[in-house]
mmCIF file of C-alpha atoms in Angstrom:
data_model
loop_
_atom_site.group_PDB
_atom_site.id
_atom_site.type_symbol
_atom_site.label_atom_id
_atom_site.label_comp_id
_atom_site.label_asym_id
_atom_site.label_seq_id
_atom_site.Cartn_x
_atom_site.Cartn_y
_atom_site.Cartn_z
ATOM 1 C CA GLU A 1 18.621 46.737 6.652
ATOM 2 C CA THR A 2 16.474 46.745 9.792
ATOM 3 C CA GLY A 3 15.173 43.360 10.859
ATOM 4 C CA VAL A 4 11.851 42.424 12.421
ATOM 5 C CA THR A 5 11.412 43.736 15.948
ATOM 6 C CA GLN A 6 8.731 42.752 18.430
ATOM 7 C CA SER A 7 7.658 44.316 21.694
ATOM 8 C CA PRO A 8 7.392 43.603 24.499
ATOM 9 C CA THR A 9 9.688 40.578 24.861
ATOM 10 C CA HIS A 10 7.794 39.219 27.849
ATOM 11 C CA LEU A 11 4.598 40.021 29.649
ATOM 12 C CA ILE A 12 2.308 38.535 32.228
ATOM 13 C CA LYS A 13 -1.444 39.026 32.131
ATOM 14 C CA THR A 14 -4.398 37.798 34.107
ATOM 15 C CA ARG A 15 -7.198 35.710 32.655
ATOM 16 C CA GLY A 16 -9.904 37.937 31.159
ATOM 17 C CA GLN A 17 -7.575 40.847 30.401
ATOM 18 C CA GLN A 18 -6.666 42.169 26.983
ATOM 19 C CA VAL A 19 -3.194 42.406 25.437
ATOM 20 C CA THR A 20 -1.588 44.148 22.460
ATOM 21 C CA LEU A 21 1.610 42.879 20.885
ATOM 22 C CA ARG A 22 3.584 44.951 18.399
ATOM 23 C CA CYS A 23 5.758 44.178 15.429
ATOM 24 C CA SER A 24 7.873 46.281 13.107
ATOM 25 C CA SER A 25 8.434 44.569 9.790
ATOM 26 C CA GLN A 26 11.725 44.388 7.943
ATOM 27 C CA SER A 27 12.396 47.355 5.720
ATOM 28 C CA GLY A 28 10.711 46.926 2.336
ATOM 29 C CA HIS A 29 8.406 44.106 3.432
ATOM 30 C CA ASN A 30 4.666 44.648 2.936
ATOM 31 C CA THR A 31 3.312 41.416 4.427
ATOM 32 C CA VAL A 32 3.162 40.510 8.096
ATOM 33 C CA SER A 33 2.120 37.157 9.548
ATOM 34 C CA TRP A 34 1.544 36.205 13.166
ATOM 35 C CA TYR A 35 2.162 32.768 14.623
ATOM 36 C CA GLN A 36 1.497 31.271 18.034
ATOM 37 C CA GLN A 37 3.868 28.670 19.440
ATOM 38 C CA ALA A 38 2.530 26.833 22.447
ATOM 39 C CA LEU A 39 4.859 24.704 24.542
ATOM 40 C CA GLY A 40 5.975 21.592 22.696
ATOM 41 C CA GLN A 41 4.250 22.584 19.464
ATOM 42 C CA GLY A 42 5.310 24.087 16.173
ATOM 43 C CA PRO A 43 4.240 27.635 15.310
ATOM 44 C CA GLN A 44 0.555 27.883 14.376
ATOM 45 C CA PHE A 45 -0.645 30.436 11.828
ATOM 46 C CA ILE A 46 -2.925 33.101 13.332
ATOM 47 C CA PHE A 47 -3.404 35.551 10.468
ATOM 48 C CA GLN A 48 -1.628 37.515 7.773
ATOM 49 C CA TYR A 49 -1.834 41.158 6.717
ATOM 50 C CA TYR A 50 -0.965 42.403 3.269
ATOM 51 C CA ARG A 51 -1.047 46.125 2.536
ATOM 52 C CA GLU A 52 -3.169 46.826 5.621
ATOM 53 C CA GLU A 53 -5.819 44.196 4.868
ATOM 54 C CA GLU A 54 -6.273 40.849 6.606
ATOM 55 C CA ASN A 55 -5.315 38.299 3.997
ATOM 56 C CA GLY A 56 -5.996 34.956 5.586
ATOM 57 C CA ARG A 57 -6.731 33.585 9.005
ATOM 58 C CA GLY A 58 -5.932 30.375 10.803
ATOM 59 C CA ASN A 59 -8.105 28.468 13.254
ATOM 60 C CA PHE A 60 -8.223 31.138 15.952
ATOM 61 C CA PRO A 61 -11.337 32.715 17.523
ATOM 62 C CA PRO A 62 -12.432 36.303 16.784
ATOM 63 C CA ARG A 63 -10.977 37.543 20.063
ATOM 64 C CA PHE A 64 -7.648 37.376 18.216
ATOM 65 C CA SER A 65 -7.545 40.443 15.983
ATOM 66 C CA GLY A 66 -4.920 42.530 14.283
ATOM 67 C CA LEU A 67 -3.984 45.628 12.404
ATOM 68 C CA GLN A 68 -1.403 46.637 9.859
ATOM 69 C CA PHE A 69 -0.379 50.254 9.546
ATOM 70 C CA PRO A 70 0.704 52.251 6.466
ATOM 71 C CA ASN A 71 4.350 51.705 7.402
ATOM 72 C CA TYR A 72 3.564 47.940 7.415
ATOM 73 C CA SER A 73 4.105 47.546 11.149
ATOM 74 C CA SER A 74 1.454 45.438 12.833
ATOM 75 C CA GLU A 75 -0.370 44.737 16.078
ATOM 76 C CA LEU A 76 -1.889 41.566 17.446
ATOM 77 C CA ASN A 77 -4.694 42.063 19.956
ATOM 78 C CA VAL A 78 -6.099 39.331 22.126
ATOM 79 C CA ASN A 79 -9.247 39.980 24.193
ATOM 80 C CA ALA A 80 -10.612 37.986 27.115
ATOM 81 C CA LEU A 81 -7.344 36.169 27.691
ATOM 82 C CA GLU A 82 -7.491 32.485 28.583
ATOM 83 C CA LEU A 83 -4.854 30.344 30.244
ATOM 84 C CA ASP A 84 -4.284 28.485 26.952
ATOM 85 C CA ASP A 85 -3.233 31.745 25.305
ATOM 86 C CA SER A 86 0.060 31.442 27.156
ATOM 87 C CA ALA A 87 2.586 30.987 24.354
ATOM 88 C CA LEU A 88 5.352 32.561 22.313
ATOM 89 C CA TYR A 89 3.920 34.881 19.668
ATOM 90 C CA LEU A 90 6.044 35.264 16.571
ATOM 91 C CA CYS A 91 5.732 37.969 13.980
ATOM 92 C CA ALA A 92 7.205 37.444 10.507
ATOM 93 C CA SER A 93 7.452 39.781 7.564
ATOM 94 C CA SER A 94 7.911 38.982 3.906
ATOM 95 C CA LEU A 95 7.804 40.636 0.541
ATOM 96 C CA GLY A 96 4.573 39.976 -1.297
ATOM 97 C CA GLN A 97 2.493 36.851 -0.961
ATOM 98 C CA GLY A 98 4.526 34.510 -3.120
ATOM 99 C CA GLY A 99 7.245 32.067 -2.217
ATOM 100 C CA SER A 100 9.589 34.384 -0.375
ATOM 101 C CA PRO A 101 10.940 33.202 2.989
ATOM 102 C CA LEU A 102 9.618 34.662 6.218
ATOM 103 C CA HIS A 103 11.793 36.916 8.364
ATOM 104 C CA PHE A 104 10.952 36.438 12.015
ATOM 105 C CA GLY A 105 11.253 38.574 15.084
ATOM 106 C CA ASN A 106 12.438 37.186 18.421
ATOM 107 C CA GLY A 107 8.871 36.796 19.635
ATOM 108 C CA THR A 108 6.822 37.917 22.628
ATOM 109 C CA ARG A 109 6.444 35.459 25.510
ATOM 110 C CA LEU A 110 2.935 35.852 26.954
ATOM 111 C CA THR A 111 2.020 34.234 30.237
ATOM 112 C CA VAL A 112 -1.613 34.251 31.334
ATOM 113 C CA THR A 113 -2.261 33.496 35.005
ATOM 114 C CA ILE B 1 -4.651 22.962 8.138
ATOM 115 C CA LEU B 2 -1.828 20.716 6.935
ATOM 116 C CA ASN B 3 -0.226 18.072 9.114
ATOM 117 C CA VAL B 4 3.561 18.380 8.957
ATOM 118 C CA GLU B 5 5.617 15.796 10.820
ATOM 119 C CA GLN B 6 9.312 15.954 11.693
ATOM 120 C CA SER B 7 11.471 13.130 12.952
ATOM 121 C CA PRO B 8 13.338 12.517 15.082
ATOM 122 C CA GLN B 9 12.123 15.098 17.576
ATOM 123 C CA SER B 10 15.591 15.460 19.077
ATOM 124 C CA LEU B 11 19.036 14.079 18.437
ATOM 125 C CA HIS B 12 22.523 14.347 19.847
ATOM 126 C CA VAL B 13 25.375 14.320 17.363
ATOM 127 C CA GLN B 14 29.093 14.038 18.007
ATOM 128 C CA GLU B 15 31.095 16.924 16.608
ATOM 129 C CA GLY B 16 32.375 16.013 13.150
ATOM 130 C CA ASP B 17 29.644 13.454 12.466
ATOM 131 C CA SER B 18 27.051 13.946 9.770
ATOM 132 C CA THR B 19 23.353 13.662 10.408
ATOM 133 C CA ASN B 20 20.007 13.986 8.712
ATOM 134 C CA PHE B 21 16.357 14.276 9.606
ATOM 135 C CA THR B 22 13.003 14.076 7.909
ATOM 136 C CA CYS B 23 10.032 16.315 7.269
ATOM 137 C CA SER B 24 6.851 14.761 5.892
ATOM 138 C CA PHE B 25 3.913 16.765 4.552
ATOM 139 C CA PRO B 26 0.762 16.226 2.487
ATOM 140 C CA SER B 27 1.737 15.874 -1.176
ATOM 141 C CA SER B 28 -1.580 17.172 -2.519
ATOM 142 C CA ASN B 29 -1.929 20.901 -3.259
ATOM 143 C CA PHE B 30 1.764 21.419 -2.606
ATOM 144 C CA TYR B 31 3.115 24.960 -2.966
ATOM 145 C CA ALA B 32 6.515 25.103 -1.282
ATOM 146 C CA LEU B 33 8.568 23.653 1.548
ATOM 147 C CA HIS B 34 10.498 25.911 3.915
ATOM 148 C CA TRP B 35 13.334 25.061 6.309
ATOM 149 C CA TYR B 36 14.298 27.359 9.185
ATOM 150 C CA ARG B 37 17.057 27.169 11.781
ATOM 151 C CA TRP B 38 16.158 28.432 15.235
ATOM 152 C CA GLU B 39 18.963 28.976 17.702
ATOM 153 C CA THR B 40 18.245 29.572 21.368
ATOM 154 C CA ALA B 41 17.466 33.217 22.209
ATOM 155 C CA LYS B 42 17.368 34.150 18.536
ATOM 156 C CA SER B 43 14.687 34.324 15.860
ATOM 157 C CA PRO B 44 14.060 31.582 13.297
ATOM 158 C CA GLU B 45 16.310 32.071 10.262
ATOM 159 C CA ALA B 46 15.350 30.923 6.783
ATOM 160 C CA LEU B 47 17.577 28.220 5.322
ATOM 161 C CA PHE B 48 15.776 27.085 2.181
ATOM 162 C CA VAL B 49 12.569 27.529 0.229
ATOM 163 C CA MET B 50 12.031 24.619 -2.145
ATOM 164 C CA THR B 51 9.303 24.193 -4.713
ATOM 165 C CA LEU B 52 10.278 21.648 -7.360
ATOM 166 C CA ASN B 53 10.209 17.875 -7.031
ATOM 167 C CA GLY B 54 13.771 16.607 -6.896
ATOM 168 C CA ASP B 55 15.073 20.007 -5.833
ATOM 169 C CA GLU B 56 18.319 20.035 -3.876
ATOM 170 C CA LYS B 57 19.662 23.103 -2.093
ATOM 171 C CA LYS B 58 22.870 23.686 -0.184
ATOM 172 C CA LYS B 59 24.101 26.313 2.244
ATOM 173 C CA GLY B 60 27.571 25.623 3.561
ATOM 174 C CA ARG B 61 27.507 22.223 5.277
ATOM 175 C CA ILE B 62 23.710 22.063 5.300
ATOM 176 C CA SER B 63 21.718 20.703 2.381
ATOM 177 C CA ALA B 64 18.133 19.685 1.723
ATOM 178 C CA THR B 65 16.251 17.561 -0.769
ATOM 179 C CA LEU B 66 12.597 17.559 -1.722
ATOM 180 C CA ASN B 67 10.216 14.856 -2.920
ATOM 181 C CA THR B 68 6.815 16.408 -3.593
ATOM 182 C CA LYS B 69 5.264 13.239 -5.025
ATOM 183 C CA GLU B 70 5.675 11.283 -1.799
ATOM 184 C CA GLY B 71 5.618 14.304 0.480
ATOM 185 C CA TYR B 72 8.961 14.396 2.255
ATOM 186 C CA SER B 73 12.113 16.469 2.584
ATOM 187 C CA TYR B 74 15.459 15.573 4.124
ATOM 188 C CA LEU B 75 17.824 18.013 5.794
ATOM 189 C CA TYR B 76 21.483 16.977 6.007
ATOM 190 C CA ILE B 77 24.240 18.426 8.157
ATOM 191 C CA LYS B 78 27.719 17.365 7.092
ATOM 192 C CA GLY B 79 30.518 17.381 9.667
ATOM 193 C CA SER B 80 28.402 18.794 12.511
ATOM 194 C CA GLN B 81 29.869 21.671 14.514
ATOM 195 C CA PRO B 82 28.717 23.053 17.891
ATOM 196 C CA GLU B 83 27.277 26.117 16.139
ATOM 197 C CA ASP B 84 24.866 23.790 14.300
ATOM 198 C CA SER B 85 23.064 23.167 17.611
ATOM 199 C CA ALA B 86 19.564 24.516 17.045
ATOM 200 C CA THR B 87 15.999 23.514 16.331
ATOM 201 C CA TYR B 88 15.345 22.981 12.636
ATOM 202 C CA LEU B 89 11.780 23.737 11.605
ATOM 203 C CA CYS B 90 10.177 22.685 8.368
ATOM 204 C CA ALA B 91 6.957 24.159 7.079
ATOM 205 C CA SER B 92 4.690 23.466 4.134
ATOM 206 C CA ARG B 93 3.142 26.459 2.446
ATOM 207 C CA TYR B 94 -0.581 26.583 1.824
ATOM 208 C CA GLY B 95 -2.527 29.543 0.515
ATOM 209 C CA ASN B 96 -0.881 32.933 0.273
ATOM 210 C CA ASN B 97 2.427 32.274 1.998
ATOM 211 C CA ARG B 98 0.794 30.736 5.053
ATOM 212 C CA LEU B 99 2.955 28.058 6.552
ATOM 213 C CA ALA B 100 2.062 24.912 8.467
ATOM 214 C CA PHE B 101 5.012 24.064 10.691
ATOM 215 C CA GLY B 102 6.203 20.822 12.176
ATOM 216 C CA LYS B 103 7.321 20.629 15.794
ATOM 217 C CA GLY B 104 10.975 20.817 14.817
ATOM 218 C CA ASN B 105 14.111 18.679 15.020
ATOM 219 C CA GLN B 106 16.190 19.705 18.035
ATOM 220 C CA VAL B 107 19.874 19.081 17.340
ATOM 221 C CA VAL B 108 22.574 19.137 19.999
ATOM 222 C CA VAL B 109 26.146 18.819 18.758
ATOM 223 C CA ILE B 110 28.457 17.406 21.422
ATOM 224 C CA PRO B 111 32.037 18.748 21.296
#
């Protein structure tokens, strides 16, 4: 069973740039969620994709967008980066939308300078 | 967005001692309560998903209880070992499997 993998593990961007983060979901999982963990905070829900459709969004501006592909892998895109976007971005996959636990990747550490 | 609180934020435990910490969450519109263990340089790992008031779950030396009427859950570690050192995250589910996380309980077990 292949777990959740995220790439890259770290990256540094400049304010105003755009970034794409990638996530491969665990085998058999059709739902992917993205979370942002800023320093000293718990993970904050960004959005969720279920069968290639956005299925819920947290309190994040439209410059945060995503995609889910037919193989259920996913991308998180952030445009016009701001300093406050510096955080750990976690991807989690799960089966369906019910009460199953989330399976997380190791995260991508984004630093915006 | 739900407000989930965890206390204490951090604690040091002597090896062999037992410990517990608290997660509080809004009791209205409750769906489920998740606990995750997050070790340094690894990904968060699911411990428990609890849904019923009075539910108790156990995994090895770690157990959890749930009170949905008053909105709290306790996580217990019995006979702490160095490998229990981690951050323990709780999260309340709202909507379709969206989770509102607390800031975590950081546990350091001292050999």
